[in-house]
Short mmCIF file of C-alpha atoms in Angstrom, two decimals:
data_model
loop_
_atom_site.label_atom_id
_atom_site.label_comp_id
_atom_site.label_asym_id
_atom_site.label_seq_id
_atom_site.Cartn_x
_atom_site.Cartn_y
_atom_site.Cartn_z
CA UNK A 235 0.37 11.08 -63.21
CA UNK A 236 -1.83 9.23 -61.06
CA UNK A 237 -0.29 6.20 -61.05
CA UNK A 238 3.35 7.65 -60.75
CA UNK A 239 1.85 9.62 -57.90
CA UNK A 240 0.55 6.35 -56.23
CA UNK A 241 4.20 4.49 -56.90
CA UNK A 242 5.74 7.66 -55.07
CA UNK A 243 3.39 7.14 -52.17
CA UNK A 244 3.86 3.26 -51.56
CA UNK A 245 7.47 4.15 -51.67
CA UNK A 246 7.03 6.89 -48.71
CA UNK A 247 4.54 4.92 -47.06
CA UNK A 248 7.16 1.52 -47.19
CA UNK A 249 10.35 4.17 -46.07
CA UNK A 250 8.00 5.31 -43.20
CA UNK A 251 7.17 1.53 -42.28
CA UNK A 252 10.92 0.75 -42.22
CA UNK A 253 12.12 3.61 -40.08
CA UNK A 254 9.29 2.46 -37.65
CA UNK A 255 10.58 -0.59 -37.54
CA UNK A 256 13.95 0.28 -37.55
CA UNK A 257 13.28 2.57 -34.77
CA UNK A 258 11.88 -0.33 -32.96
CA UNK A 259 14.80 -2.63 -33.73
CA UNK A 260 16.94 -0.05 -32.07
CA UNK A 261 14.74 -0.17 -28.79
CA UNK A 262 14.88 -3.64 -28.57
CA UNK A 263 18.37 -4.10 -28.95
CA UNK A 264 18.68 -1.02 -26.87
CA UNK A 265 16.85 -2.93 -23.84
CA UNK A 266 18.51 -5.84 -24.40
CA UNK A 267 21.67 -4.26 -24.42
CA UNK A 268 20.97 -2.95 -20.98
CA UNK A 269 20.23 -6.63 -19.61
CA UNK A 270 23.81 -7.49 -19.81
CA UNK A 271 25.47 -4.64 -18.46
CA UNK A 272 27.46 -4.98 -15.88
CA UNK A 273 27.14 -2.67 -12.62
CA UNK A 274 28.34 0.56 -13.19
CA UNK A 275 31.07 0.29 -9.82
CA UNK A 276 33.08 -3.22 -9.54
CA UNK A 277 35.84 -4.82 -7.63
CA UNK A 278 38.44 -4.42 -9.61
CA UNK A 279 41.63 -5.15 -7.45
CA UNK A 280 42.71 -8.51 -5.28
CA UNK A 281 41.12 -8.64 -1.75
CA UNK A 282 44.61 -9.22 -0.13
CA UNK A 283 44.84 -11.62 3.04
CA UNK A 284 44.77 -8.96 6.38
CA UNK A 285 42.95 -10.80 9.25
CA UNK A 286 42.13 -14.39 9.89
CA UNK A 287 38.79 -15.61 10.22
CA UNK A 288 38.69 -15.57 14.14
CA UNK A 289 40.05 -11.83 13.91
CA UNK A 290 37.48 -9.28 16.03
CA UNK A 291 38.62 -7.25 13.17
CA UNK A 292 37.74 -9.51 9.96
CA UNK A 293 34.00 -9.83 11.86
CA UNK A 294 33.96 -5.97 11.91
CA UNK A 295 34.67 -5.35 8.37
CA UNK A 296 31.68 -8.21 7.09
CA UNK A 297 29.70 -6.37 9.32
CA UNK A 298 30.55 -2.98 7.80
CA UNK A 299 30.96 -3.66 4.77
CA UNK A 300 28.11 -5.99 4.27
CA UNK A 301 25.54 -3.67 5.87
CA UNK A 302 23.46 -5.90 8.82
CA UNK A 303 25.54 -6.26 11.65
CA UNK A 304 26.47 -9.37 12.99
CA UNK A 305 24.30 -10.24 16.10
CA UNK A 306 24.44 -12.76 18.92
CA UNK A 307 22.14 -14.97 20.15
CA UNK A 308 21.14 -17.51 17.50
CA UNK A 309 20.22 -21.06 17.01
CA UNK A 310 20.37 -22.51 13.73
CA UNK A 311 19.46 -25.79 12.72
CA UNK A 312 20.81 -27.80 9.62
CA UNK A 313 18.06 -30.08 7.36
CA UNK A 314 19.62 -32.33 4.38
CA UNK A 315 17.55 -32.85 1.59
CA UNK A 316 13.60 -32.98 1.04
CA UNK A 317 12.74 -35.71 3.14
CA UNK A 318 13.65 -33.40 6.06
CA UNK A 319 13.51 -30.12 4.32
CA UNK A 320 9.97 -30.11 3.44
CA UNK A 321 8.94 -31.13 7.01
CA UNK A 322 10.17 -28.64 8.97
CA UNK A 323 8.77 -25.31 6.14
CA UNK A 324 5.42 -27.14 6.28
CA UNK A 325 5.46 -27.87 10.18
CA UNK A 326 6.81 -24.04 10.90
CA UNK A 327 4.52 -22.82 8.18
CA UNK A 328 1.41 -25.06 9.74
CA UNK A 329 2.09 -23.57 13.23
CA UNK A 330 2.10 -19.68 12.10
CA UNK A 331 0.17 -17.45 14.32
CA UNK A 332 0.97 -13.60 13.27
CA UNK A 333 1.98 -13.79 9.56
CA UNK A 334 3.68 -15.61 7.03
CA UNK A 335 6.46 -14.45 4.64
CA UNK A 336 7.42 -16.44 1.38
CA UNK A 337 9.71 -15.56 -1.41
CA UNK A 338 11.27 -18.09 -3.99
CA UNK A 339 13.01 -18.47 -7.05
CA UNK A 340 11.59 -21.73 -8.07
CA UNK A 341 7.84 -22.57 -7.64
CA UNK A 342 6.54 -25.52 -9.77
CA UNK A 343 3.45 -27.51 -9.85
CA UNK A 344 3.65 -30.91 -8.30
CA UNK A 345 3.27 -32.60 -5.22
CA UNK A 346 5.07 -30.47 -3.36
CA UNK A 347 4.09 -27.03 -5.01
CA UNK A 348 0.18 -28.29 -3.51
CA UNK A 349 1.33 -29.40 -0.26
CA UNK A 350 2.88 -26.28 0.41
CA UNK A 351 -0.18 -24.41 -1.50
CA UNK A 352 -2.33 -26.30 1.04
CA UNK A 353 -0.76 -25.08 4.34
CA UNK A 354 -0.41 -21.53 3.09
CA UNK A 355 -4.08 -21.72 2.32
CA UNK A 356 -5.07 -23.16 5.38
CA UNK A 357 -3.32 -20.27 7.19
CA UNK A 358 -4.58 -17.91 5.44
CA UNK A 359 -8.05 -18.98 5.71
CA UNK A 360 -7.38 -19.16 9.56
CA UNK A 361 -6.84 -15.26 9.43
CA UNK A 362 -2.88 -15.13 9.34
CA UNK A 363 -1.60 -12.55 6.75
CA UNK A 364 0.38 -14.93 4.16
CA UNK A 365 1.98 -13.18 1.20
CA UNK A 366 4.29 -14.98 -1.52
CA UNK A 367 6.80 -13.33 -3.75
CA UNK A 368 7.97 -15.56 -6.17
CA UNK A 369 10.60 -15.11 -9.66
CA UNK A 370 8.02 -14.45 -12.88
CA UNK A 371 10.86 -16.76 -14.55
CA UNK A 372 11.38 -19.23 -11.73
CA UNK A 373 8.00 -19.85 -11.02
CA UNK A 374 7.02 -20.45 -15.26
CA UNK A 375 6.08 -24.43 -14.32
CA UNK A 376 3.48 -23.47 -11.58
CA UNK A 377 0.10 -24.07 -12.64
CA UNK A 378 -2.37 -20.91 -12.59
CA UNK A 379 -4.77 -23.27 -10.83
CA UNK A 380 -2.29 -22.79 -7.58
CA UNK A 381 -2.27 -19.02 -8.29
CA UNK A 382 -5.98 -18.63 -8.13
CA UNK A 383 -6.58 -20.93 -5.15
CA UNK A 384 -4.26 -18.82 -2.87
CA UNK A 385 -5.26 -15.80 -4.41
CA UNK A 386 -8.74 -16.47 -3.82
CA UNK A 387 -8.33 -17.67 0.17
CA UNK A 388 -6.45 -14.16 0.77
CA UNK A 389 -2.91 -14.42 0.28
CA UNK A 390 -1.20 -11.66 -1.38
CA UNK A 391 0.78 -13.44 -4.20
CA UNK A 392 3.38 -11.59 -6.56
CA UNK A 393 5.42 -12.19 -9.19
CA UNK A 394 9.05 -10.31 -9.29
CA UNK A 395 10.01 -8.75 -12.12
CA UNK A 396 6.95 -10.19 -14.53
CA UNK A 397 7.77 -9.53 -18.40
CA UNK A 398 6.17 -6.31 -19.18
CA UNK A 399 7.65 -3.50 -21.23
CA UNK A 400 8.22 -0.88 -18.21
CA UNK A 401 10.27 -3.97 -17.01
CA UNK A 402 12.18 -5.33 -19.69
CA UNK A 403 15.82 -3.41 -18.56
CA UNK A 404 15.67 -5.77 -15.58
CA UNK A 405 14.45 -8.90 -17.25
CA UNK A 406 17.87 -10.16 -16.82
CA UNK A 407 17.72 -9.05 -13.32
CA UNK A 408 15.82 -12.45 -11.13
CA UNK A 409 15.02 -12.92 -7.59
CA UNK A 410 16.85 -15.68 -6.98
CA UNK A 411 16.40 -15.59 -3.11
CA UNK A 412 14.81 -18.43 -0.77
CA UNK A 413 13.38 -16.95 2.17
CA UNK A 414 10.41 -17.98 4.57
CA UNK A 415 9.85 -16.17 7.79
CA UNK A 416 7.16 -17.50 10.13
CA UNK A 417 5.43 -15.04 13.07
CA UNK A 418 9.23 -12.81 12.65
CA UNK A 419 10.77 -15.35 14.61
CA UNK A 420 11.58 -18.64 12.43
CA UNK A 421 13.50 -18.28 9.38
CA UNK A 422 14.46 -20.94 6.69
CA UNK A 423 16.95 -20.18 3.90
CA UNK A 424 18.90 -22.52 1.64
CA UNK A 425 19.06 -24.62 -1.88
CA UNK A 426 15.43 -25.74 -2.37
CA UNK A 427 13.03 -24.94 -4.71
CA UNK A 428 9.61 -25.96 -4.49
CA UNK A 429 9.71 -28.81 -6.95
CA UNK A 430 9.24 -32.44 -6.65
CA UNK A 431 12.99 -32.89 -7.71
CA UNK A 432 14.04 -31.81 -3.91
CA UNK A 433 11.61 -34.42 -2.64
CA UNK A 434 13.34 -37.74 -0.96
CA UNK A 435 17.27 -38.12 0.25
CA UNK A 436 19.37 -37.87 -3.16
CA UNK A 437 18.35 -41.57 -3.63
CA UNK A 438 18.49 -41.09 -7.49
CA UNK A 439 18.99 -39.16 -10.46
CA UNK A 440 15.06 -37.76 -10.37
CA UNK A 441 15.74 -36.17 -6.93
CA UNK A 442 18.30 -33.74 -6.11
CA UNK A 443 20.88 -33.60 -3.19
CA UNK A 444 20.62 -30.36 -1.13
CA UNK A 445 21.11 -28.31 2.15
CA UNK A 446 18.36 -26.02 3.98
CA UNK A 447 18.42 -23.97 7.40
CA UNK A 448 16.51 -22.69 10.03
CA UNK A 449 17.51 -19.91 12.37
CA UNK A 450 16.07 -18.59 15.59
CA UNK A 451 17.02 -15.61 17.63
CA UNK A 452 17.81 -11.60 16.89
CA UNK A 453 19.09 -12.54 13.09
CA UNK A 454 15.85 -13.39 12.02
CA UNK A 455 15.08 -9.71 11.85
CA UNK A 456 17.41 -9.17 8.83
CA UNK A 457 16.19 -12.18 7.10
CA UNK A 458 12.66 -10.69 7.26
CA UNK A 459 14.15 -7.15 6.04
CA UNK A 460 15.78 -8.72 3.27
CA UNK A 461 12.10 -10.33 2.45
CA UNK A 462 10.66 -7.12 2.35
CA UNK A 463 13.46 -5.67 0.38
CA UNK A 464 12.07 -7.39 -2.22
CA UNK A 465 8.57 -6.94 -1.55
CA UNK A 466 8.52 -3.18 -1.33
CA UNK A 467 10.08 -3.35 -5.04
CA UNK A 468 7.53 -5.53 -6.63
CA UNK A 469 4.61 -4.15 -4.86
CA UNK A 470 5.38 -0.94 -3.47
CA UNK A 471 3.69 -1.81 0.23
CA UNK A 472 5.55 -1.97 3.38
CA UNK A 473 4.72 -4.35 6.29
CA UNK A 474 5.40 -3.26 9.72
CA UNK A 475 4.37 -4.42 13.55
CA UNK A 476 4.62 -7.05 15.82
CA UNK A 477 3.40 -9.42 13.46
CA UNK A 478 6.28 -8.85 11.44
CA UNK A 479 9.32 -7.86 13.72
CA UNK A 480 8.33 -8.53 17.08
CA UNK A 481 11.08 -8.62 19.79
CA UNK A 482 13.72 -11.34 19.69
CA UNK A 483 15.01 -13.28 22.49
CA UNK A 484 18.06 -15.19 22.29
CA UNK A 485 17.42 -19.12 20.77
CA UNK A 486 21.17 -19.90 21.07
CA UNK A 487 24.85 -19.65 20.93
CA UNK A 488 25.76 -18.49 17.10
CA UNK A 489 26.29 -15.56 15.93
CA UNK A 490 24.70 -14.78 12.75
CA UNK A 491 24.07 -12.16 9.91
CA UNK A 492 22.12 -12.07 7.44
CA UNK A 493 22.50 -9.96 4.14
CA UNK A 494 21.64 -9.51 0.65
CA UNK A 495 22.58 -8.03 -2.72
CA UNK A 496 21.30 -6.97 -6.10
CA UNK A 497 22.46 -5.33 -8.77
CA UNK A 498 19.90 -2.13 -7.95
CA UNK A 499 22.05 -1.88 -4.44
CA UNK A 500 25.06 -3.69 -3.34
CA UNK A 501 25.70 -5.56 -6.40
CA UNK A 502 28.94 -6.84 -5.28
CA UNK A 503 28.46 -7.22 -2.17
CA UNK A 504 28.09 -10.79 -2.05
CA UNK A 505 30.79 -11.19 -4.33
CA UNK A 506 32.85 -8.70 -1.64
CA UNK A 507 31.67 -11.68 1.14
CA UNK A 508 32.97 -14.52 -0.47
CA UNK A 509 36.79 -12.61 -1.58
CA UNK A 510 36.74 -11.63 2.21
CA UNK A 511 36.27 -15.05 3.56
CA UNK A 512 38.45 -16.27 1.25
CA UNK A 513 41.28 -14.00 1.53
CA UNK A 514 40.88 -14.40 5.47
CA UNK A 515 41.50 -18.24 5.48
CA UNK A 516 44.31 -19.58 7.15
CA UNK A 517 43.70 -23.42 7.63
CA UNK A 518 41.00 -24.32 5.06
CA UNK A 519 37.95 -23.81 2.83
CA UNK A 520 35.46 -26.07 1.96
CA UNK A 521 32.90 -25.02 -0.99
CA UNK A 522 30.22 -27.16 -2.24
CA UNK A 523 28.62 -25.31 -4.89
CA UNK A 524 26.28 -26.38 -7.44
CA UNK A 525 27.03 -23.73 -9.80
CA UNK A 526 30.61 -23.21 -9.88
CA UNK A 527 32.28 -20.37 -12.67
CA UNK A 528 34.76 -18.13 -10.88
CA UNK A 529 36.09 -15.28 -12.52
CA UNK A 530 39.61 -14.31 -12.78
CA UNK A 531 39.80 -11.71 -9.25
CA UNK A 532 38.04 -15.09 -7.60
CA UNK A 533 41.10 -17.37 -8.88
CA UNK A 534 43.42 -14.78 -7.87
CA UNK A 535 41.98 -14.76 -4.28
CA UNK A 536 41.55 -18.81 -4.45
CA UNK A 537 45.20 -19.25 -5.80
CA UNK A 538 46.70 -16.70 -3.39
CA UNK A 539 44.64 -18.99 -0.40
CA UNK A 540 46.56 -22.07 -1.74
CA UNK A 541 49.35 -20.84 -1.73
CA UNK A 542 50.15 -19.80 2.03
CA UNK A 543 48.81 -23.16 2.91
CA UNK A 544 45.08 -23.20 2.98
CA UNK A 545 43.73 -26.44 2.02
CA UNK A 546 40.76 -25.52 -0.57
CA UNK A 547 38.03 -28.73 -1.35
CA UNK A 548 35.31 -27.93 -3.51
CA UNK A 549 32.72 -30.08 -4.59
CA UNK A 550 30.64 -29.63 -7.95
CA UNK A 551 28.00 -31.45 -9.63
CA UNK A 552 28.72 -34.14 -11.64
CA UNK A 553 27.51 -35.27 -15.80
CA UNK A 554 23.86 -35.34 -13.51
CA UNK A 555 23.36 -31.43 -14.02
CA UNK A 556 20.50 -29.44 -14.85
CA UNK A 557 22.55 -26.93 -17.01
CA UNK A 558 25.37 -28.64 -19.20
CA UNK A 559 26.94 -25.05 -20.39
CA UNK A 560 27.32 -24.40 -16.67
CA UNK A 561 29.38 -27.40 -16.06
CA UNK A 562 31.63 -26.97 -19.53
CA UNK A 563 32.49 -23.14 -18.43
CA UNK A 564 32.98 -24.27 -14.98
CA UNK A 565 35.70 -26.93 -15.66
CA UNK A 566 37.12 -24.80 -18.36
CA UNK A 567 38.63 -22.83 -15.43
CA UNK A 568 39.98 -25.52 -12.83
CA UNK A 569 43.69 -25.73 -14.38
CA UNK A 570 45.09 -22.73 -12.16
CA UNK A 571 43.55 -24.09 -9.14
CA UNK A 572 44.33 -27.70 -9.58
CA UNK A 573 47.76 -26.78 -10.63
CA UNK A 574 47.84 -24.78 -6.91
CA UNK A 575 46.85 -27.28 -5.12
CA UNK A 576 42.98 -27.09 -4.91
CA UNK A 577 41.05 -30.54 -4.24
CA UNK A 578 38.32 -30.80 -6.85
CA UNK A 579 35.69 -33.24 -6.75
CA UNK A 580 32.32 -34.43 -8.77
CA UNK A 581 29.55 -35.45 -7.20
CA UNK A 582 28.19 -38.87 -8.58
CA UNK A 583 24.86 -39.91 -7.80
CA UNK A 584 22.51 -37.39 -8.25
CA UNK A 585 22.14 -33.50 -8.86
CA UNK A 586 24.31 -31.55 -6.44
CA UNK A 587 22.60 -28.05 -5.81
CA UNK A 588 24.35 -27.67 -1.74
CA UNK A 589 25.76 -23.66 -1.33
CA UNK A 590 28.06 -24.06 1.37
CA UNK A 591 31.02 -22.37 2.33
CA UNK A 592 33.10 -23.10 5.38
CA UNK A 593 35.98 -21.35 6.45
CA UNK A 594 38.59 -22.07 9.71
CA UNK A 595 36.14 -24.42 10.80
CA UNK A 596 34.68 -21.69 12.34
CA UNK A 597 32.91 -19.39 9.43
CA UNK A 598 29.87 -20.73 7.62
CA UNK A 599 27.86 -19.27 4.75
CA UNK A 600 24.73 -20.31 2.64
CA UNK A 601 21.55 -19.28 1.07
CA UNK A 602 21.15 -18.35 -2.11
CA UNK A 603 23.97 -17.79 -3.82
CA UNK A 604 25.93 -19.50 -6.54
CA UNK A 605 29.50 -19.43 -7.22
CA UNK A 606 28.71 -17.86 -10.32
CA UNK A 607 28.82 -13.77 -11.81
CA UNK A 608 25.05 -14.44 -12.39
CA UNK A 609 24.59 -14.82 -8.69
CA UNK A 610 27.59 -12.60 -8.13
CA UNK A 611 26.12 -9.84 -9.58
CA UNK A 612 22.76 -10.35 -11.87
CA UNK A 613 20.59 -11.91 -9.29
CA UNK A 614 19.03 -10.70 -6.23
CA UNK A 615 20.53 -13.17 -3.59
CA UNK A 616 20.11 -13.27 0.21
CA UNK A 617 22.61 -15.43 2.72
CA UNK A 618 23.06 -16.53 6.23
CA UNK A 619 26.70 -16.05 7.57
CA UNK A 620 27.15 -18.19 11.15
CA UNK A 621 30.32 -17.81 13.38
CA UNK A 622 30.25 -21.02 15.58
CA UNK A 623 32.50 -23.81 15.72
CA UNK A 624 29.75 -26.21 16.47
CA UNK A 625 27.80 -25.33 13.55
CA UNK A 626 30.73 -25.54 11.54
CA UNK A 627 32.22 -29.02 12.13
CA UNK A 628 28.36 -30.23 11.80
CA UNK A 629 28.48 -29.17 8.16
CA UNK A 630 31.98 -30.19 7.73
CA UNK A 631 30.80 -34.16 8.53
CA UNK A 632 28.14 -33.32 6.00
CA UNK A 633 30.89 -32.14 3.45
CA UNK A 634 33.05 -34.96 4.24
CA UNK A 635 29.89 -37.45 3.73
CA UNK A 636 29.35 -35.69 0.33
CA UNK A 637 33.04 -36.19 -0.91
CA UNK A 638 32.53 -40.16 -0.22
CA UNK A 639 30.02 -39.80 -3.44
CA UNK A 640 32.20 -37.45 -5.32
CA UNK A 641 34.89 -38.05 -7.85
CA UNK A 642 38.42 -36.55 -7.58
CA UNK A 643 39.29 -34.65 -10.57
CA UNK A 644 43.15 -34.41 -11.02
CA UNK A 645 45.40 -32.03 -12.86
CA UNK A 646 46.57 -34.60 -14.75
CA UNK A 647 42.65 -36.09 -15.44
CA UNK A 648 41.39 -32.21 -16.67
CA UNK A 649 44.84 -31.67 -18.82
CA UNK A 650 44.06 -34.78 -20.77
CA UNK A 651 40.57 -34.49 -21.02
CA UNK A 652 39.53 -34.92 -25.09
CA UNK A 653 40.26 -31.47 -27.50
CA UNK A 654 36.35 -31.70 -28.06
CA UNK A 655 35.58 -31.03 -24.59
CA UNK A 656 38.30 -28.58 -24.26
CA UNK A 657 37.13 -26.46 -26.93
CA UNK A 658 33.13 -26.57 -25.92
CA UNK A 659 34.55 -25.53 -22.29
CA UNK A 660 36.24 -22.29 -23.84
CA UNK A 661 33.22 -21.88 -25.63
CA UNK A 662 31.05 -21.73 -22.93
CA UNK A 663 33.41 -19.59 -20.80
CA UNK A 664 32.99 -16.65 -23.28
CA UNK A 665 29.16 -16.43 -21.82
CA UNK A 666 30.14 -17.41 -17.74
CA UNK A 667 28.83 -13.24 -17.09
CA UNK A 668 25.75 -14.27 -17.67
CA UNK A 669 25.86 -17.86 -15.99
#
């Protein structure tokens, strides 16, 4: 009896164990489940073509639609790659007064991650309020050594979204913003990391070709609100005062907006930008974007564009990509464009990471954001939307100096392409939600 008894109560104790775990299995895949939802409200329907880009009305509807309104009075300023990226964030950074505000998707150790340690140290030290947000998964390569060293000098330093189990139904959900706001009154946004990869001019494969700005004037505002967007949610605090939104005189001639989304508010709103611009077109569009996997409303919107006469270029990176899958899913979707008309081209030399968009030769928009449903609506992305002709044929001679180290992909180059590549494009299509 005894030992019967003792068989009967391994066998409870073993059907207990496994409902635990099952229970636990159910959680996780629960949790995970909830990572690749998709928001709850979507665009579902083709943004038709209403307004051009130079329509008072199309600048109305961004503005309404988007949230921030669009405000005169701006100067922005254009920096290509590293060599005179990293320059003008240290030298802004370096001449704070009143308070410096940092958030980043990539941070890594290097050269670069120290030198920019260094000068928000400094400041800090000097008695300027310095606080860094930057992605828990973005910022995996920086050393703790840098974490400590700012810490200890005074700056408040945060990680968004950091793997804990109150946070794991948003560990799909990144900061993938690139903000810096010096004294409320400079601004930088862009491509760049902090990583020695962005160092240098694109000269070779180890460093990366990109695109950064810096804006002056009443727009800076918004970029520091969409800084502290993100703050508030990873730390609960809210900065306020002169130090951080002092008054703004006007810097310059553009008018500018800046605006954000995430898929806890506004998740498509960024994707609702780019269909707008789009859809308003009437002459041309260039895109460079280092991340390039449209879905199906996008194509319809593209298409539609190329087919009252818009001329559409787009440049993409090359083989020289950080994320092969990317590339596969993206190509696995050019034949409807190419077959329209679109002008698709590889960069050769190096990494391309530029997010540009340039409409009419009169709209411009970067930041953040990919042309990708990750960015679309997974990440928490902030851009810069400029309406000045100026600024717009100065980053149409860049685009035009990119496309003389690009490759021209033709219809009839992507239709013969091997059945190999074909089918690991398709392949990787199946997961471009979550790309």
């Amino acid at each position: 009896m005894r030992r019967r008894f003792s068989r009967m109560s391994w066998s409870r104790r073993q059907i207990v164990a496994a409902g635990v775990i099952g229970a636990l299995l159910a959680v996780a895949v629960t949790i995970i489940g909830l990572n690749f939802l998709q928001p709850e409200r979507r665009i579902q329907q083709q943004v038709e073509h209403r307004y051009a880009t130079a329509d008072p009305q199309f600048r109305h509807e961004l503005s309404t639609l988007l949230g921030p309104p669009i405000v005169e009075g701006n100067r922005v300023s254009n920096f290509e790659n590293g060599e005179q990226i990293f320059p003008a964030m240290l030298a802004a950074i370096r001449g704070a007064r009143h308070s410096i505000n940092f958030e980043t998707y990539i941070y890594w150790s290097g050269e670069i991650g120290r030198e920019f340690a260094d000068a928000l140290i400094e400041r800090s030290r000097a008695k300027v309020p310095v606080h860094v947000l930057v992605d828990w998964v973005g910022s995996q390569k920086m050393d703790e050594v840098l974490v400590h060293r700012m810490a200890e000098a005074g700056i408040r330093i945060e990680r968004y979204h950091p793997l804990h189990w109150y946070h794991l139904v948003r560990m799909n959900n990144r900061t993938h913003r690139k903000l810096l706001v010096v004294d409320g009154k400079i601004g930088f946004t862009g491509g760049v990391g902090i990583a020695d990869q962005w160092e240098g001019r694109a000269q070779d494969q180890e460093h990366w070709r990109d695109s950064h700005y810096r804006i002056e004037g009443p727009a800076v505002a918004q970029m520091q609100a969409a800084f502290m967007d993100n703050w508030i949610k990873a730390t609960g605090s809210v900065l306020r005062g002169d130090d951080y939104f002092p008054p703004l005189q006007r810097a310059g001639d553009a008018a500018g907006q800046v605006f954000t989304s995430s898929p806890t508010g506004g998740a498509d709103s960024m994707l609702l930008m780019y269909l707008l611009a789009i859809s308003s077109a009437v002459k041309t569009i260039d895109l460079s974007a280092s991340y390039f996997v449209p879905d199906e409303l996008t194509l319809q919107v593209m298409v539609a564009a190329l087919k009252r006469g818009v001329r559409i270029r787009i440049i993409v990176p090359g083989e020289d990509i950080d994320t092969e899958i990317v590339r596969k899913a993206s190509r696995a979707s050019w034949g409807e464009l190419l077959a329209a008309g679109a002008l698709i081209h590889e960069y050769q030399p190096t990494m391309f990471h530029c997010k540009t968009l340039i409409v009419d030769g009169l709209l411009v928009s970067v930041g953040s954001t990919n042309f990708d449903m990750r960015s679309f609506r997974l990440n928490d992305e902030a851009n810069l939307n400029v309406y000045d002709a100026a600024f717009a044929e100065e980053l149409t001679e860049v685009f035009q100096d990119d496309l003389r180290h690009a490759k021209l992909i033709t219809l009839q180059n992507w239709l013969h392409r091997p059945l190999t590549e074909k089918i690991m494009e398709n392949a990787a299509a199946a997961l471009s939600s979550q790309l």
